[in-house]
mmCIF file of C-alpha atoms in Angstrom:
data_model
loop_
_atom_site.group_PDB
_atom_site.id
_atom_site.type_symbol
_atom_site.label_atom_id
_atom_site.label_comp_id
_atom_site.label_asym_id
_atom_site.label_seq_id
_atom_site.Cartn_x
_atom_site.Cartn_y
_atom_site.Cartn_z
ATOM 1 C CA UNK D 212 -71.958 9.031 191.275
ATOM 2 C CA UNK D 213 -68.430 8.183 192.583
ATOM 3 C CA UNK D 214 -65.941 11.229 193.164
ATOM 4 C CA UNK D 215 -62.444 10.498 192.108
ATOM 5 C CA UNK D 216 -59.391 12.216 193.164
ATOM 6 C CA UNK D 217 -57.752 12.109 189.997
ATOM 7 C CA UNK D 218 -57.703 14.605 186.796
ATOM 8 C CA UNK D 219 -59.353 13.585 183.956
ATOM 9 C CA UNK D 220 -57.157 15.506 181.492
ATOM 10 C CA UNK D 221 -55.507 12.723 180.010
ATOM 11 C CA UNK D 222 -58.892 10.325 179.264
ATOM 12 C CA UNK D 223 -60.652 14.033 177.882
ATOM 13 C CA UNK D 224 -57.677 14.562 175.705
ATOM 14 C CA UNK D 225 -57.740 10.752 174.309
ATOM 15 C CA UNK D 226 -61.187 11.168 174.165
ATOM 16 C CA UNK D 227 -61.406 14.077 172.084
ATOM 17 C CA UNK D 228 -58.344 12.028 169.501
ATOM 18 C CA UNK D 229 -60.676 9.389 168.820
ATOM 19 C CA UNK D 230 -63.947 10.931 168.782
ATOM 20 C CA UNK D 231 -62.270 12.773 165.420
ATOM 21 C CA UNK D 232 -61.688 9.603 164.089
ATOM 22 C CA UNK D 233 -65.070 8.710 164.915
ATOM 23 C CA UNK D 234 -66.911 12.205 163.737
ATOM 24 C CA UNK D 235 -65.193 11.482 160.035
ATOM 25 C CA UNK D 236 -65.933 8.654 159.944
ATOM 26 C CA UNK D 237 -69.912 8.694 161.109
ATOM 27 C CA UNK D 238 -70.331 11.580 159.268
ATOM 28 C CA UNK D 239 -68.699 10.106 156.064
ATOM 29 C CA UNK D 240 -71.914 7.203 156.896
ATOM 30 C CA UNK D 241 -74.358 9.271 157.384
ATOM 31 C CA UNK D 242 -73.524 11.710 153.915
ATOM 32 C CA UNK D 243 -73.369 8.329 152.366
ATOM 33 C CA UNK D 244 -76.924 7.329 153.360
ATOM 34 C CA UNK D 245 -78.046 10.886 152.306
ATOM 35 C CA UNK D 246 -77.561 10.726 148.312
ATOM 36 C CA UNK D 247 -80.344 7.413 148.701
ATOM 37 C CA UNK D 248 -83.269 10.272 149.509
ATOM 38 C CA UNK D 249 -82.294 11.634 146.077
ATOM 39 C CA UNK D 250 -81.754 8.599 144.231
ATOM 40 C CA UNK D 251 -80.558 5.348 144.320
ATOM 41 C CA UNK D 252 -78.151 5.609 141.313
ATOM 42 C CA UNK D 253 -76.569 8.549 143.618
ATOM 43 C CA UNK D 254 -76.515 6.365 146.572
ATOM 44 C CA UNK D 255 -74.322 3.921 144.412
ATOM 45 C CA UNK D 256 -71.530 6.580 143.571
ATOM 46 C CA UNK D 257 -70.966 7.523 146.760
ATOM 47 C CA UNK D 258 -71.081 3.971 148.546
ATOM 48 C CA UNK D 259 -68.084 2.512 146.127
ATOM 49 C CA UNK D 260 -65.934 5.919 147.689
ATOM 50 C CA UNK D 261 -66.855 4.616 151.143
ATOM 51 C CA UNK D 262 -66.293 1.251 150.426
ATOM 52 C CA UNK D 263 -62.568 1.753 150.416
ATOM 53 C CA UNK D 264 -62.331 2.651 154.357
ATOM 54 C CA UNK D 265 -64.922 -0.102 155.012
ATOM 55 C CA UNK D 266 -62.692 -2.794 153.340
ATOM 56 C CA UNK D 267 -59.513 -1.651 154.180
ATOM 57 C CA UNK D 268 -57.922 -3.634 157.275
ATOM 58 C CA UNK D 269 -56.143 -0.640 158.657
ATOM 59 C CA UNK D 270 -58.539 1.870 158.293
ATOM 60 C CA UNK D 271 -61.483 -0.727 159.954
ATOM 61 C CA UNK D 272 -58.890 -1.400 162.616
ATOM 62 C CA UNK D 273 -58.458 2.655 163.087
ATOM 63 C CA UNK D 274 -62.119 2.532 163.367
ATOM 64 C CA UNK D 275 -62.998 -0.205 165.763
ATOM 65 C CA UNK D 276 -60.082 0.813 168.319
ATOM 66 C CA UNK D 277 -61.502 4.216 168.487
ATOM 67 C CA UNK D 278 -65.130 3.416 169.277
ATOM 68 C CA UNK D 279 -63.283 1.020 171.899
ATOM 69 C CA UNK D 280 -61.160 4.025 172.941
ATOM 70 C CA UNK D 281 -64.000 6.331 173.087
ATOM 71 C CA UNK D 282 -66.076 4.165 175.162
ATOM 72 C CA UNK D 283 -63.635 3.468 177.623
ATOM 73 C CA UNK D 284 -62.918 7.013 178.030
ATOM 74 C CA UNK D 285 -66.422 8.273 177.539
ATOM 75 C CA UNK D 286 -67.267 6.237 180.858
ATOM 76 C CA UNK D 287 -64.625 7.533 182.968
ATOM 77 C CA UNK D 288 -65.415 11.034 181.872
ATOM 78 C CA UNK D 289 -69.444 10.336 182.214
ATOM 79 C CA UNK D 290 -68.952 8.833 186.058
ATOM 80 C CA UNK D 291 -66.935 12.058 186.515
ATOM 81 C CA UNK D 292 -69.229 14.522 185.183
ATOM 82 C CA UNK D 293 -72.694 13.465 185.360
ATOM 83 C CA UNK D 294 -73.786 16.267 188.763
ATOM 84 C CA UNK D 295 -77.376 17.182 189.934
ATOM 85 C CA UNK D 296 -78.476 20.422 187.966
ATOM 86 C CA UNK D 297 -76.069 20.026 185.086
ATOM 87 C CA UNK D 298 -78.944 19.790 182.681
ATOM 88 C CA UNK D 299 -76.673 20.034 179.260
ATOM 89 C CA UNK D 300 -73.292 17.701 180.731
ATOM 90 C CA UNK D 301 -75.937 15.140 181.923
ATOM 91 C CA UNK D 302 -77.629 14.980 178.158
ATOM 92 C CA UNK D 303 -74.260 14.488 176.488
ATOM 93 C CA UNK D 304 -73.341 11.904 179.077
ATOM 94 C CA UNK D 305 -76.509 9.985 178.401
ATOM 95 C CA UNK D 306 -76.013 10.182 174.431
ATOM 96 C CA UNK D 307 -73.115 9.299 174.931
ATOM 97 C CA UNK D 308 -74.278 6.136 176.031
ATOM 98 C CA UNK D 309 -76.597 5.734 174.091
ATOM 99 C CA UNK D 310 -73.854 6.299 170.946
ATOM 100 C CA UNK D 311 -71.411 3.980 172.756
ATOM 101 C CA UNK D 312 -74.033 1.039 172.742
ATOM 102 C CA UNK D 313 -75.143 2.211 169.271
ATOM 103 C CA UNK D 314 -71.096 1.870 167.925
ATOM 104 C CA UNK D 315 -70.300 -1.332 169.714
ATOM 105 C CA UNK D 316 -73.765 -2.884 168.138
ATOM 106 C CA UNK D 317 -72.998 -1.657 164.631
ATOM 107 C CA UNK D 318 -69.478 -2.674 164.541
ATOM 108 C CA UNK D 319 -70.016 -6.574 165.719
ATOM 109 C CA UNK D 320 -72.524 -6.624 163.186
ATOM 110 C CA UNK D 321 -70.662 -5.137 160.526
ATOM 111 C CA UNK D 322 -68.104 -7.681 161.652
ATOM 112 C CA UNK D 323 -69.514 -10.482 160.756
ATOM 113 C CA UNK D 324 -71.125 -9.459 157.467
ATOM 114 C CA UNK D 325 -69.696 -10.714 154.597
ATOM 115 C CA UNK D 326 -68.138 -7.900 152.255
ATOM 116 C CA UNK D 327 -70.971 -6.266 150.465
ATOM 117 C CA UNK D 328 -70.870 -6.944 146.399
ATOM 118 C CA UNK D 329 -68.903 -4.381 144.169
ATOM 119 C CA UNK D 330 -71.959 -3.121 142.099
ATOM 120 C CA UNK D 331 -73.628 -1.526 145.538
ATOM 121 C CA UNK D 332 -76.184 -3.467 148.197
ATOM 122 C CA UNK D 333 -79.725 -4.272 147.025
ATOM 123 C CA UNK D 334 -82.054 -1.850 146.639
ATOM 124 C CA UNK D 335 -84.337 -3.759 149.157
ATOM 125 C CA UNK D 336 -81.994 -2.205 151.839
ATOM 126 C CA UNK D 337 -83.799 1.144 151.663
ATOM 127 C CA UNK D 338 -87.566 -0.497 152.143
ATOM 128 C CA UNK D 339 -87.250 -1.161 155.853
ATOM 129 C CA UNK D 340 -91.665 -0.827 155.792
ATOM 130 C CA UNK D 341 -91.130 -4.260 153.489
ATOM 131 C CA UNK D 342 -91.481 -6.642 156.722
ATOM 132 C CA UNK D 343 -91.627 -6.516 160.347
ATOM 133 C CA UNK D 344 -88.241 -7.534 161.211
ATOM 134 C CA UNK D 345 -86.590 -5.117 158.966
ATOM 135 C CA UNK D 346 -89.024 -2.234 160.488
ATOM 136 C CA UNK D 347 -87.239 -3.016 163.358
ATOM 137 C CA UNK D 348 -84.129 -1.464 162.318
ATOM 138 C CA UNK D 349 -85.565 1.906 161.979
ATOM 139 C CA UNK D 350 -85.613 3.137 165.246
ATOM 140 C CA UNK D 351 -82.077 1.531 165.959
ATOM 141 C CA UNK D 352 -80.831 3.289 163.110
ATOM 142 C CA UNK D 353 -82.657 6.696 163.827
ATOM 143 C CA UNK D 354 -81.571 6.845 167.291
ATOM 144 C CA UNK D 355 -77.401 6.063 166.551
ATOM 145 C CA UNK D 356 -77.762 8.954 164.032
ATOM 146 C CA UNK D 357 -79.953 11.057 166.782
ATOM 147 C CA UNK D 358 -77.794 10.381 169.216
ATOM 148 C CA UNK D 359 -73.970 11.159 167.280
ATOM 149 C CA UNK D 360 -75.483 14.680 165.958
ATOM 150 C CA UNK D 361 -76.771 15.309 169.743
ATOM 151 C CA UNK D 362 -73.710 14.173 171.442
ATOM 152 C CA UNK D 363 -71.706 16.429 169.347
ATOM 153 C CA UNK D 364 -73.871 19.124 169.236
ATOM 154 C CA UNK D 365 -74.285 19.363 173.114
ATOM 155 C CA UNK D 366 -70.288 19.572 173.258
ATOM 156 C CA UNK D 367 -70.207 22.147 170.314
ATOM 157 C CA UNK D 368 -72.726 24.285 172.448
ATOM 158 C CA UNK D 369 -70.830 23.881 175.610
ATOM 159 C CA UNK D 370 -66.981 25.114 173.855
ATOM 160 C CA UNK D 371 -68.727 27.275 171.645
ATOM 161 C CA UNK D 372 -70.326 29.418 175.038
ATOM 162 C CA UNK D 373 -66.310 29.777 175.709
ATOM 163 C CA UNK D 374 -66.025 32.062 172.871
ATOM 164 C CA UNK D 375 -69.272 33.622 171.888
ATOM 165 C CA UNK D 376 -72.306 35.376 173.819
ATOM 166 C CA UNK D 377 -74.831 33.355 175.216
ATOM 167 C CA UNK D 378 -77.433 34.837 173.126
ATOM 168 C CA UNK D 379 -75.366 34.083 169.461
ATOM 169 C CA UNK D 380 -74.880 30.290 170.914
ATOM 170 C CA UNK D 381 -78.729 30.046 171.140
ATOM 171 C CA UNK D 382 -79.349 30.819 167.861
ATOM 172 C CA UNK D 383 -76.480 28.490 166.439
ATOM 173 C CA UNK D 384 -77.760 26.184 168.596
ATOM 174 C CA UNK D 385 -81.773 26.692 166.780
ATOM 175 C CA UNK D 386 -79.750 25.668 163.946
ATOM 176 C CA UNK D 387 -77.704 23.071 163.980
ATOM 177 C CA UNK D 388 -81.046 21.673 165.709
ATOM 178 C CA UNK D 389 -82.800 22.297 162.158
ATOM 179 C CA UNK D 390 -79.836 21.068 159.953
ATOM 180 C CA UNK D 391 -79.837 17.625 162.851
ATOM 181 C CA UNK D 392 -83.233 17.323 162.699
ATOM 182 C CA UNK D 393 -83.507 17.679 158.579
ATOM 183 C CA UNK D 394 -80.551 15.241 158.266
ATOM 184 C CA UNK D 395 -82.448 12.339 160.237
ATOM 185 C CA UNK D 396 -85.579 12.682 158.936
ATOM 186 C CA UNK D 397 -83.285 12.975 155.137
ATOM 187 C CA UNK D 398 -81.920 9.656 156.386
ATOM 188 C CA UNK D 399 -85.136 8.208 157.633
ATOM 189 C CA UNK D 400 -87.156 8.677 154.427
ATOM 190 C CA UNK D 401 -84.375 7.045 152.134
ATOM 191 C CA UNK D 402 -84.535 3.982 154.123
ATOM 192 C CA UNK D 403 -88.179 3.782 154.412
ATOM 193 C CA UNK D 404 -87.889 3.476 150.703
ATOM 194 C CA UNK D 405 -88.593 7.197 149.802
ATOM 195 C CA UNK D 406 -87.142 8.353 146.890
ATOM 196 C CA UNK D 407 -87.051 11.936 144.873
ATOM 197 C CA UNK D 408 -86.066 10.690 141.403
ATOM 198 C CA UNK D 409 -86.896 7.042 141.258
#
């Protein structure tokens, strides 16, 4: 990996801006998918709240120039940090990548999607088992989620070992690994169709 000279202060600081734009606004997605596990009447309520930052021009700007922010800086910073041995920077640079193609796949496609009807999307969207080509999306889908909570969490870790004992991080760690893990298999199960109140 290249050594560079300069500090990376400025890109970490930029970095950290507009991965809070991105954290609201991935976790606003993901607690939006969450309600369709429950039921899909649920789902509907709180997809016409999130509607209004999908529609919005300035907000979807906001959006899109922050995952183009956060990549640019996010490779600068991953070059930089990625060493031999550093087990736990290495993982968050490779999520990171993984995130980074994840955003810029999901926000061309959005893109060119026409705006989605005001009474909600089809129910159809949450049987991905229904064909072939829409199983296909599952694992995409899985793995952007996988790898936001795991980016985040692997930078939560590292600040939080600023501040706490080693041993009270581990168990925080154990979890926010339980609450990731529940939240993606949550996710998974409403758009494989499964439903708790039908």
């Amino acid at each position: 990996w290249p050594k560079t000279s300069h500090s990376t202060g400025g890109f970490l600081y930029v970095h950290r801006i507009s991965a809070l734009v991105l954290t609201v606004y991935v976790l606003g997605h993901v607690v939006n998918q969450a309600p369709a596990f429950v039921s899909l009447p649920a789902y509907t309520a709180m997809r016409s709240v999130m509607q209004v930052a999908s529609r919005d021009p300035v907000l979807y700007t906001i959006v899109v120039g922050s995952v183009a922010i956060q990549i640019a800086t996010g490779i600068g910073l991953g070059l930089r940090r990625v060493r031999a041995g550093a087990i736990a920077r290495n993982l968050q640079a490779v999520t990171g990548w993984c995130l980074a193609a994840f955003l810029l796949v999901h926000v061309f496609a959005l893109a060119q999607l026409r705006p989605l009807p005001s009474t909600g999307v089809p129910f159809n969207q949450f049987d991905l088992l229904a064909s072939p080509r829409a199983t296909a999306q599952l694992p995409y889908l899985l793995m952007g989620v996988a790898a936001f909570l795991f980016h985040v969490g692997v930078y939560a870790r590292l600040s939080a070992l600023t501040y706490l004992a080693e041993a009270s991080v581990r168990r925080l760690s154990y979890a926010a690994m339980f609450v990731g893990t529940t939240v993606v298999v949550t996710v998974g199960l409403a758009l494989c169709g499964v439903h708790l109140i039908a």
